[in-house]
Amino acid sequence: MNTTSRDDALRALLVDRVGRSARRRRWLVPTIGVGAFVAAGALTAGALVGTGFLQQTLAPEDATALVETGAAGDVTLLGAPVVRVSDGATSLTLPDRPSGAHHVAVGLQCAPPETATVTVGADEGDGEPTTADCGTSITLPVGSSAGERPVVRVDQAGSPMTVWAAWARPDPVPGPSPEQQAALEDGVVTRSEYVAAWDRYVGCMRASGHPVDLGPLQPVVFAIGIPVEANQADSRCGASELRDVDSMWQNEHPDAQQYTPAAGARYDPASDPRYAG
């Protein structure tokens, strides 16, 4: 099989990005290396069509090394992913929609890392655009208007890019953990219970591959920003460890509305004797 320097570069991109990935997710597909996929010749020049290489459908045993490079959150893949390697903007057509499927997971690897725009719709021009960073993956809702075989389009500057997409089902959002329930049981959230809930949330997010930094300041009300690729983990970790405690704490401090100077001021237990314990 003859190869070109361009083929070798794209192979190197795929293998290097997979090999260097530090993120590991709970994808429900068996674990096996990506070598069989690369060696099969799917990235040869003869497979080039349009703006990207010929779309491939990966068997489950060949998919893990690709999907693990992303961070779409806690989702279950419904069927095998499809994948394409391209020099720029490209699109993938999903397989037939499984029964009850309402979400799609999309992952990106690029060299150099950039930001791309992802749309999912019945045609390449349809769909609400979503921003995604290369090196991550996202989970998007897909309504019935997109049809049974939606098109995933990724627009990005003309550098080598590997894109995969699959039907997916987000894992159920859990209920409050025993620790969160205990903090709420007496109808009062103290400062120590509030901080402990945030600490558990941060630990949950970091375990999911999404570092969260609360900073050295201890404000009255904590506030953080979550990137789109962390939304799934945020929903799960927030519901389990933080959401109800955070809501009660803010109700106990109505003068410190979130994102205001009062909320961001350093917490003074002496001025908050009822809840400082």
mmCIF file of C-alpha atoms in Angstrom:
data_model
loop_
_atom_site.group_PDB
_atom_site.id
_atom_site.type_symbol
_atom_site.label_atom_id
_atom_site.label_comp_id
_atom_site.label_asym_id
_atom_site.label_seq_id
_atom_site.Cartn_x
_atom_site.Cartn_y
_atom_site.Cartn_z
ATOM 1 C CA MET A 1 0.000 0.000 0.000
ATOM 2 C CA ASN A 2 1.508 3.321 -1.115
ATOM 3 C CA THR A 3 1.291 6.264 1.232
ATOM 4 C CA THR A 4 2.194 9.930 0.979
ATOM 5 C CA SER A 5 3.699 12.328 3.510
ATOM 6 C CA ARG A 6 0.192 13.746 3.997
ATOM 7 C CA ASP A 7 -1.112 10.271 4.896
ATOM 8 C CA ASP A 8 1.743 9.807 7.355
ATOM 9 C CA ALA A 9 1.070 13.187 8.949
ATOM 10 C CA LEU A 10 -2.597 12.406 9.467
ATOM 11 C CA ARG A 11 -1.801 8.986 10.879
ATOM 12 C CA ALA A 12 0.675 10.596 13.254
ATOM 13 C CA LEU A 13 -1.953 13.158 14.301
ATOM 14 C CA LEU A 14 -4.512 10.504 15.111
ATOM 15 C CA VAL A 15 -2.149 8.189 16.974
ATOM 16 C CA ASP A 16 -0.399 11.026 18.822
ATOM 17 C CA ARG A 17 -3.629 12.686 19.952
ATOM 18 C CA VAL A 18 -5.055 9.415 21.183
ATOM 19 C CA GLY A 19 -1.838 8.391 22.885
ATOM 20 C CA ARG A 20 -1.399 11.710 24.682
ATOM 21 C CA SER A 21 -4.979 12.040 25.877
ATOM 22 C CA ALA A 22 -5.251 12.305 29.662
ATOM 23 C CA ARG A 23 -9.040 12.038 29.750
ATOM 24 C CA ARG A 24 -10.733 8.719 30.357
ATOM 25 C CA ARG A 25 -14.517 8.444 30.325
ATOM 26 C CA ARG A 26 -17.135 5.767 31.035
ATOM 27 C CA TRP A 27 -17.950 4.909 27.434
ATOM 28 C CA LEU A 28 -19.740 1.595 27.181
ATOM 29 C CA VAL A 29 -17.587 0.051 24.469
ATOM 30 C CA PRO A 30 -14.826 -2.569 24.886
ATOM 31 C CA THR A 31 -11.255 -1.321 25.247
ATOM 32 C CA ILE A 32 -8.887 -1.972 22.356
ATOM 33 C CA GLY A 33 -6.203 0.059 20.623
ATOM 34 C CA VAL A 34 -6.721 2.215 17.573
ATOM 35 C CA GLY A 35 -3.893 0.506 15.703
ATOM 36 C CA ALA A 36 -6.188 -1.883 13.857
ATOM 37 C CA PHE A 37 -8.202 1.042 12.500
ATOM 38 C CA VAL A 38 -5.142 2.917 11.266
ATOM 39 C CA ALA A 39 -3.477 -0.169 9.820
ATOM 40 C CA ALA A 40 -6.627 -1.070 7.878
ATOM 41 C CA GLY A 41 -5.824 1.693 5.393
ATOM 42 C CA ALA A 42 -8.786 3.932 6.190
ATOM 43 C CA LEU A 43 -6.551 7.003 6.053
ATOM 44 C CA THR A 44 -4.952 6.384 2.646
ATOM 45 C CA ALA A 45 -5.045 8.927 -0.139
ATOM 46 C CA GLY A 46 -7.383 6.722 -2.141
ATOM 47 C CA ALA A 47 -10.066 7.272 0.486
ATOM 48 C CA LEU A 48 -10.084 11.059 0.054
ATOM 49 C CA VAL A 49 -13.440 12.515 -0.949
ATOM 50 C CA GLY A 50 -14.631 16.140 -0.955
ATOM 51 C CA THR A 51 -13.335 18.069 2.053
ATOM 52 C CA GLY A 52 -12.418 15.028 4.131
ATOM 53 C CA PHE A 53 -11.468 11.401 4.067
ATOM 54 C CA LEU A 54 -14.124 8.798 3.474
ATOM 55 C CA GLN A 55 -16.380 8.436 6.488
ATOM 56 C CA GLN A 56 -15.732 5.239 8.417
ATOM 57 C CA THR A 57 -18.074 3.392 10.766
ATOM 58 C CA LEU A 58 -16.058 1.914 13.608
ATOM 59 C CA ALA A 59 -16.913 -1.403 15.155
ATOM 60 C CA PRO A 60 -17.248 -1.071 18.945
ATOM 61 C CA GLU A 61 -13.955 -2.859 19.538
ATOM 62 C CA ASP A 62 -12.136 -0.243 17.404
ATOM 63 C CA ALA A 63 -13.878 2.833 18.789
ATOM 64 C CA THR A 64 -12.660 3.244 22.355
ATOM 65 C CA ALA A 65 -9.293 4.858 21.665
ATOM 66 C CA LEU A 66 -11.031 7.594 19.682
ATOM 67 C CA VAL A 67 -13.986 8.358 21.924
ATOM 68 C CA GLU A 68 -11.852 8.357 25.054
ATOM 69 C CA THR A 69 -9.967 11.391 23.756
ATOM 70 C CA GLY A 70 -13.026 13.529 24.435
ATOM 71 C CA ALA A 71 -14.992 14.580 27.476
ATOM 72 C CA ALA A 72 -18.612 14.490 26.445
ATOM 73 C CA GLY A 73 -19.659 13.671 29.970
ATOM 74 C CA ASP A 74 -21.372 10.633 31.374
ATOM 75 C CA VAL A 75 -23.196 9.225 28.382
ATOM 76 C CA THR A 76 -23.841 5.831 26.847
ATOM 77 C CA LEU A 77 -23.067 5.503 23.149
ATOM 78 C CA LEU A 78 -25.922 3.979 21.165
ATOM 79 C CA GLY A 79 -24.219 2.037 18.415
ATOM 80 C CA ALA A 80 -20.825 2.481 16.784
ATOM 81 C CA PRO A 81 -19.327 5.952 16.190
ATOM 82 C CA VAL A 82 -18.565 7.262 12.719
ATOM 83 C CA VAL A 83 -15.254 9.021 12.174
ATOM 84 C CA ARG A 84 -13.609 11.201 9.547
ATOM 85 C CA VAL A 85 -10.150 12.727 9.184
ATOM 86 C CA SER A 86 -10.140 16.025 7.299
ATOM 87 C CA ASP A 87 -8.047 19.075 6.456
ATOM 88 C CA GLY A 88 -10.834 21.488 7.447
ATOM 89 C CA ALA A 89 -14.611 21.822 7.472
ATOM 90 C CA THR A 90 -16.261 18.447 7.095
ATOM 91 C CA SER A 91 -19.481 16.565 7.793
ATOM 92 C CA LEU A 92 -20.600 13.130 8.920
ATOM 93 C CA THR A 93 -23.931 11.412 8.382
ATOM 94 C CA LEU A 94 -25.133 9.505 11.413
ATOM 95 C CA PRO A 95 -26.512 5.985 11.089
ATOM 96 C CA ASP A 96 -30.237 5.376 11.503
ATOM 97 C CA ARG A 97 -31.588 6.877 14.719
ATOM 98 C CA PRO A 98 -31.935 4.202 17.435
ATOM 99 C CA SER A 99 -35.277 4.020 19.185
ATOM 100 C CA GLY A 100 -35.570 6.774 21.784
ATOM 101 C CA ALA A 101 -32.294 8.501 20.800
ATOM 102 C CA HIS A 102 -32.432 12.265 21.328
ATOM 103 C CA HIS A 103 -28.729 13.193 21.727
ATOM 104 C CA VAL A 104 -25.534 13.004 19.722
ATOM 105 C CA ALA A 105 -21.966 12.951 21.085
ATOM 106 C CA VAL A 106 -19.332 14.655 18.899
ATOM 107 C CA GLY A 107 -15.579 14.624 19.544
ATOM 108 C CA LEU A 108 -12.784 16.681 17.947
ATOM 109 C CA GLN A 109 -9.019 16.337 17.745
ATOM 110 C CA CYS A 110 -7.068 18.982 15.840
ATOM 111 C CA ALA A 111 -3.489 20.017 15.130
ATOM 112 C CA PRO A 112 -2.937 22.691 16.273
ATOM 113 C CA PRO A 113 -5.753 22.874 18.849
ATOM 114 C CA GLU A 114 -8.438 25.335 17.818
ATOM 115 C CA THR A 115 -12.132 26.050 18.279
ATOM 116 C CA ALA A 116 -14.722 24.646 15.892
ATOM 117 C CA THR A 117 -18.418 25.197 15.239
ATOM 118 C CA VAL A 118 -20.626 22.106 15.350
ATOM 119 C CA THR A 119 -24.136 21.864 13.918
ATOM 120 C CA VAL A 120 -26.480 18.872 13.743
ATOM 121 C CA GLY A 121 -29.443 18.955 11.372
ATOM 122 C CA ALA A 122 -31.315 17.315 8.533
ATOM 123 C CA ASP A 123 -28.982 19.009 6.016
ATOM 124 C CA GLU A 124 -25.517 20.489 6.285
ATOM 125 C CA GLY A 125 -26.903 24.010 6.675
ATOM 126 C CA ASP A 126 -29.387 23.129 9.408
ATOM 127 C CA GLY A 127 -28.982 23.053 13.152
ATOM 128 C CA GLU A 128 -28.155 25.477 15.933
ATOM 129 C CA PRO A 129 -24.375 26.152 15.928
ATOM 130 C CA THR A 130 -22.445 25.149 19.043
ATOM 131 C CA THR A 131 -18.838 26.047 19.834
ATOM 132 C CA ALA A 132 -16.527 23.169 20.751
ATOM 133 C CA ASP A 133 -12.833 23.178 21.601
ATOM 134 C CA CYS A 134 -10.558 20.731 19.862
ATOM 135 C CA GLY A 135 -9.383 18.047 22.240
ATOM 136 C CA THR A 136 -12.830 17.754 23.828
ATOM 137 C CA SER A 137 -16.217 16.339 22.965
ATOM 138 C CA ILE A 138 -19.755 17.545 23.522
ATOM 139 C CA THR A 139 -23.229 16.052 23.776
ATOM 140 C CA LEU A 140 -25.998 17.823 21.855
ATOM 141 C CA PRO A 141 -29.778 17.342 21.837
ATOM 142 C CA VAL A 142 -31.209 16.358 18.454
ATOM 143 C CA GLY A 143 -34.940 16.796 17.824
ATOM 144 C CA SER A 144 -37.136 14.859 15.455
ATOM 145 C CA SER A 145 -36.927 17.675 12.876
ATOM 146 C CA ALA A 146 -33.348 16.592 12.165
ATOM 147 C CA GLY A 147 -34.652 13.357 10.677
ATOM 148 C CA GLU A 148 -33.581 9.763 11.154
ATOM 149 C CA ARG A 149 -30.036 10.253 9.790
ATOM 150 C CA PRO A 150 -28.888 13.769 10.767
ATOM 151 C CA VAL A 151 -25.765 15.402 9.377
ATOM 152 C CA VAL A 152 -23.074 16.564 11.803
ATOM 153 C CA ARG A 153 -21.095 19.452 10.317
ATOM 154 C CA VAL A 154 -17.865 20.764 11.830
ATOM 155 C CA ASP A 155 -16.476 24.111 10.618
ATOM 156 C CA GLN A 156 -12.871 24.829 11.516
ATOM 157 C CA ALA A 157 -9.778 26.406 9.955
ATOM 158 C CA GLY A 158 -7.948 24.280 7.401
ATOM 159 C CA SER A 159 -5.733 22.176 9.658
ATOM 160 C CA PRO A 160 -5.790 18.380 10.136
ATOM 161 C CA MET A 161 -8.756 17.292 12.222
ATOM 162 C CA THR A 162 -10.253 14.012 13.404
ATOM 163 C CA VAL A 163 -14.012 14.068 14.070
ATOM 164 C CA TRP A 164 -16.188 11.298 15.492
ATOM 165 C CA ALA A 165 -19.923 11.279 16.179
ATOM 166 C CA ALA A 166 -22.386 8.794 17.638
ATOM 167 C CA TRP A 167 -25.917 8.602 18.913
ATOM 168 C CA ALA A 168 -25.809 8.848 22.698
ATOM 169 C CA ARG A 169 -27.990 8.726 25.784
ATOM 170 C CA PRO A 170 -27.023 10.908 28.788
ATOM 171 C CA ASP A 171 -26.802 8.938 31.995
ATOM 172 C CA PRO A 172 -29.590 9.674 34.518
ATOM 173 C CA VAL A 173 -28.992 12.599 36.863
ATOM 174 C CA PRO A 174 -28.612 11.203 40.399
ATOM 175 C CA GLY A 175 -30.492 12.359 43.476
ATOM 176 C CA PRO A 176 -28.863 14.129 46.446
ATOM 177 C CA SER A 177 -26.036 12.234 48.113
ATOM 178 C CA PRO A 178 -26.390 11.167 51.777
ATOM 179 C CA GLU A 179 -24.035 14.013 52.744
ATOM 180 C CA GLN A 180 -26.184 16.609 50.993
ATOM 181 C CA GLN A 181 -29.342 15.177 52.516
ATOM 182 C CA ALA A 182 -27.787 15.326 55.994
ATOM 183 C CA ALA A 183 -26.865 18.992 55.522
ATOM 184 C CA LEU A 184 -30.480 19.809 54.632
ATOM 185 C CA GLU A 185 -32.154 17.684 57.274
ATOM 186 C CA ASP A 186 -32.461 20.354 59.995
ATOM 187 C CA GLY A 187 -33.620 23.053 57.550
ATOM 188 C CA VAL A 188 -30.482 25.154 58.032
ATOM 189 C CA VAL A 189 -27.274 25.163 56.001
ATOM 190 C CA THR A 190 -24.256 26.337 57.973
ATOM 191 C CA ARG A 191 -21.070 27.758 56.476
ATOM 192 C CA SER A 192 -19.169 24.523 57.111
ATOM 193 C CA GLU A 193 -21.924 22.504 55.387
ATOM 194 C CA TYR A 194 -21.917 24.920 52.449
ATOM 195 C CA VAL A 195 -18.139 24.744 51.988
ATOM 196 C CA ALA A 196 -18.159 20.955 52.407
ATOM 197 C CA ALA A 197 -20.791 20.661 49.661
ATOM 198 C CA TRP A 198 -18.637 22.733 47.310
ATOM 199 C CA ASP A 199 -15.609 20.609 48.175
ATOM 200 C CA ARG A 200 -17.530 17.436 47.270
ATOM 201 C CA TYR A 201 -18.722 19.035 44.028
ATOM 202 C CA VAL A 202 -15.172 20.033 43.071
ATOM 203 C CA GLY A 203 -13.943 16.507 43.802
ATOM 204 C CA CYS A 204 -16.732 15.036 41.674
ATOM 205 C CA MET A 205 -15.937 17.362 38.770
ATOM 206 C CA ARG A 206 -12.219 16.628 38.925
ATOM 207 C CA ALA A 207 -12.916 12.891 38.994
ATOM 208 C CA SER A 208 -14.947 13.430 35.804
ATOM 209 C CA GLY A 209 -11.989 15.093 34.081
ATOM 210 C CA HIS A 210 -13.039 18.729 34.593
ATOM 211 C CA PRO A 211 -10.731 20.642 36.968
ATOM 212 C CA VAL A 212 -12.541 23.307 39.002
ATOM 213 C CA ASP A 213 -10.702 26.012 40.939
ATOM 214 C CA LEU A 214 -12.590 27.908 43.629
ATOM 215 C CA GLY A 215 -9.643 30.254 44.234
ATOM 216 C CA PRO A 216 -8.060 31.307 47.525
ATOM 217 C CA LEU A 217 -10.794 33.794 48.461
ATOM 218 C CA GLN A 218 -13.702 32.485 50.539
ATOM 219 C CA PRO A 219 -16.614 34.581 49.196
ATOM 220 C CA VAL A 220 -20.075 34.693 50.706
ATOM 221 C CA VAL A 221 -21.446 32.905 47.622
ATOM 222 C CA PHE A 222 -19.194 30.822 45.380
ATOM 223 C CA ALA A 223 -19.646 31.244 41.615
ATOM 224 C CA ILE A 224 -17.770 29.446 38.852
ATOM 225 C CA GLY A 225 -17.948 29.217 35.072
ATOM 226 C CA ILE A 226 -18.388 25.820 33.390
ATOM 227 C CA PRO A 227 -17.367 25.197 29.749
ATOM 228 C CA VAL A 228 -19.902 23.525 27.493
ATOM 229 C CA GLU A 229 -18.053 20.215 27.482
ATOM 230 C CA ALA A 230 -18.448 20.023 31.283
ATOM 231 C CA ASN A 231 -22.230 20.507 31.320
ATOM 232 C CA GLN A 232 -23.030 16.817 31.724
ATOM 233 C CA ALA A 233 -20.642 16.395 34.645
ATOM 234 C CA ASP A 234 -21.864 19.646 36.185
ATOM 235 C CA SER A 235 -25.472 18.441 36.100
ATOM 236 C CA ARG A 236 -24.556 15.148 37.733
ATOM 237 C CA CYS A 237 -22.132 16.500 40.335
ATOM 238 C CA GLY A 238 -24.350 19.481 41.151
ATOM 239 C CA ALA A 239 -27.442 17.356 41.692
ATOM 240 C CA SER A 240 -25.560 14.870 43.827
ATOM 241 C CA GLU A 241 -23.410 17.118 45.994
ATOM 242 C CA LEU A 242 -24.313 20.787 45.816
ATOM 243 C CA ARG A 243 -27.490 22.098 44.201
ATOM 244 C CA ASP A 244 -29.947 21.975 47.120
ATOM 245 C CA VAL A 245 -27.367 23.078 49.695
ATOM 246 C CA ASP A 246 -26.307 25.973 47.478
ATOM 247 C CA SER A 247 -29.914 27.040 46.948
ATOM 248 C CA MET A 248 -30.678 27.034 50.672
ATOM 249 C CA TRP A 249 -27.488 28.949 51.498
ATOM 250 C CA GLN A 250 -28.382 31.649 48.978
ATOM 251 C CA ASN A 251 -31.920 31.839 50.404
ATOM 252 C CA GLU A 252 -30.361 32.356 53.822
ATOM 253 C CA HIS A 253 -28.302 35.269 52.446
ATOM 254 C CA PRO A 254 -30.729 37.227 50.222
ATOM 255 C CA ASP A 255 -28.568 40.373 50.317
ATOM 256 C CA ALA A 256 -25.718 38.537 48.597
ATOM 257 C CA GLN A 257 -27.204 37.932 45.171
ATOM 258 C CA GLN A 258 -24.974 35.764 42.990
ATOM 259 C CA TYR A 259 -22.372 37.615 40.884
ATOM 260 C CA THR A 260 -22.803 40.848 42.882
ATOM 261 C CA PRO A 261 -20.075 42.582 44.952
ATOM 262 C CA ALA A 262 -21.828 41.453 48.144
ATOM 263 C CA ALA A 263 -21.745 37.832 46.988
ATOM 264 C CA GLY A 264 -18.067 38.090 46.057
ATOM 265 C CA ALA A 265 -17.007 39.726 49.327
ATOM 266 C CA ARG A 266 -14.904 37.643 51.693
ATOM 267 C CA TYR A 267 -17.092 35.729 54.143
ATOM 268 C CA ASP A 268 -17.002 37.118 57.692
ATOM 269 C CA PRO A 269 -18.367 34.622 60.237
ATOM 270 C CA ALA A 270 -18.621 37.333 62.894
ATOM 271 C CA SER A 271 -21.272 39.131 60.814
ATOM 272 C CA ASP A 272 -23.230 35.932 60.210
ATOM 273 C CA PRO A 273 -23.678 34.337 63.660
ATOM 274 C CA ARG A 274 -26.805 32.349 62.742
ATOM 275 C CA TYR A 275 -25.170 30.416 59.914
ATOM 276 C CA ALA A 276 -21.439 30.615 60.653
ATOM 277 C CA GLY A 277 -21.321 27.371 62.663
#
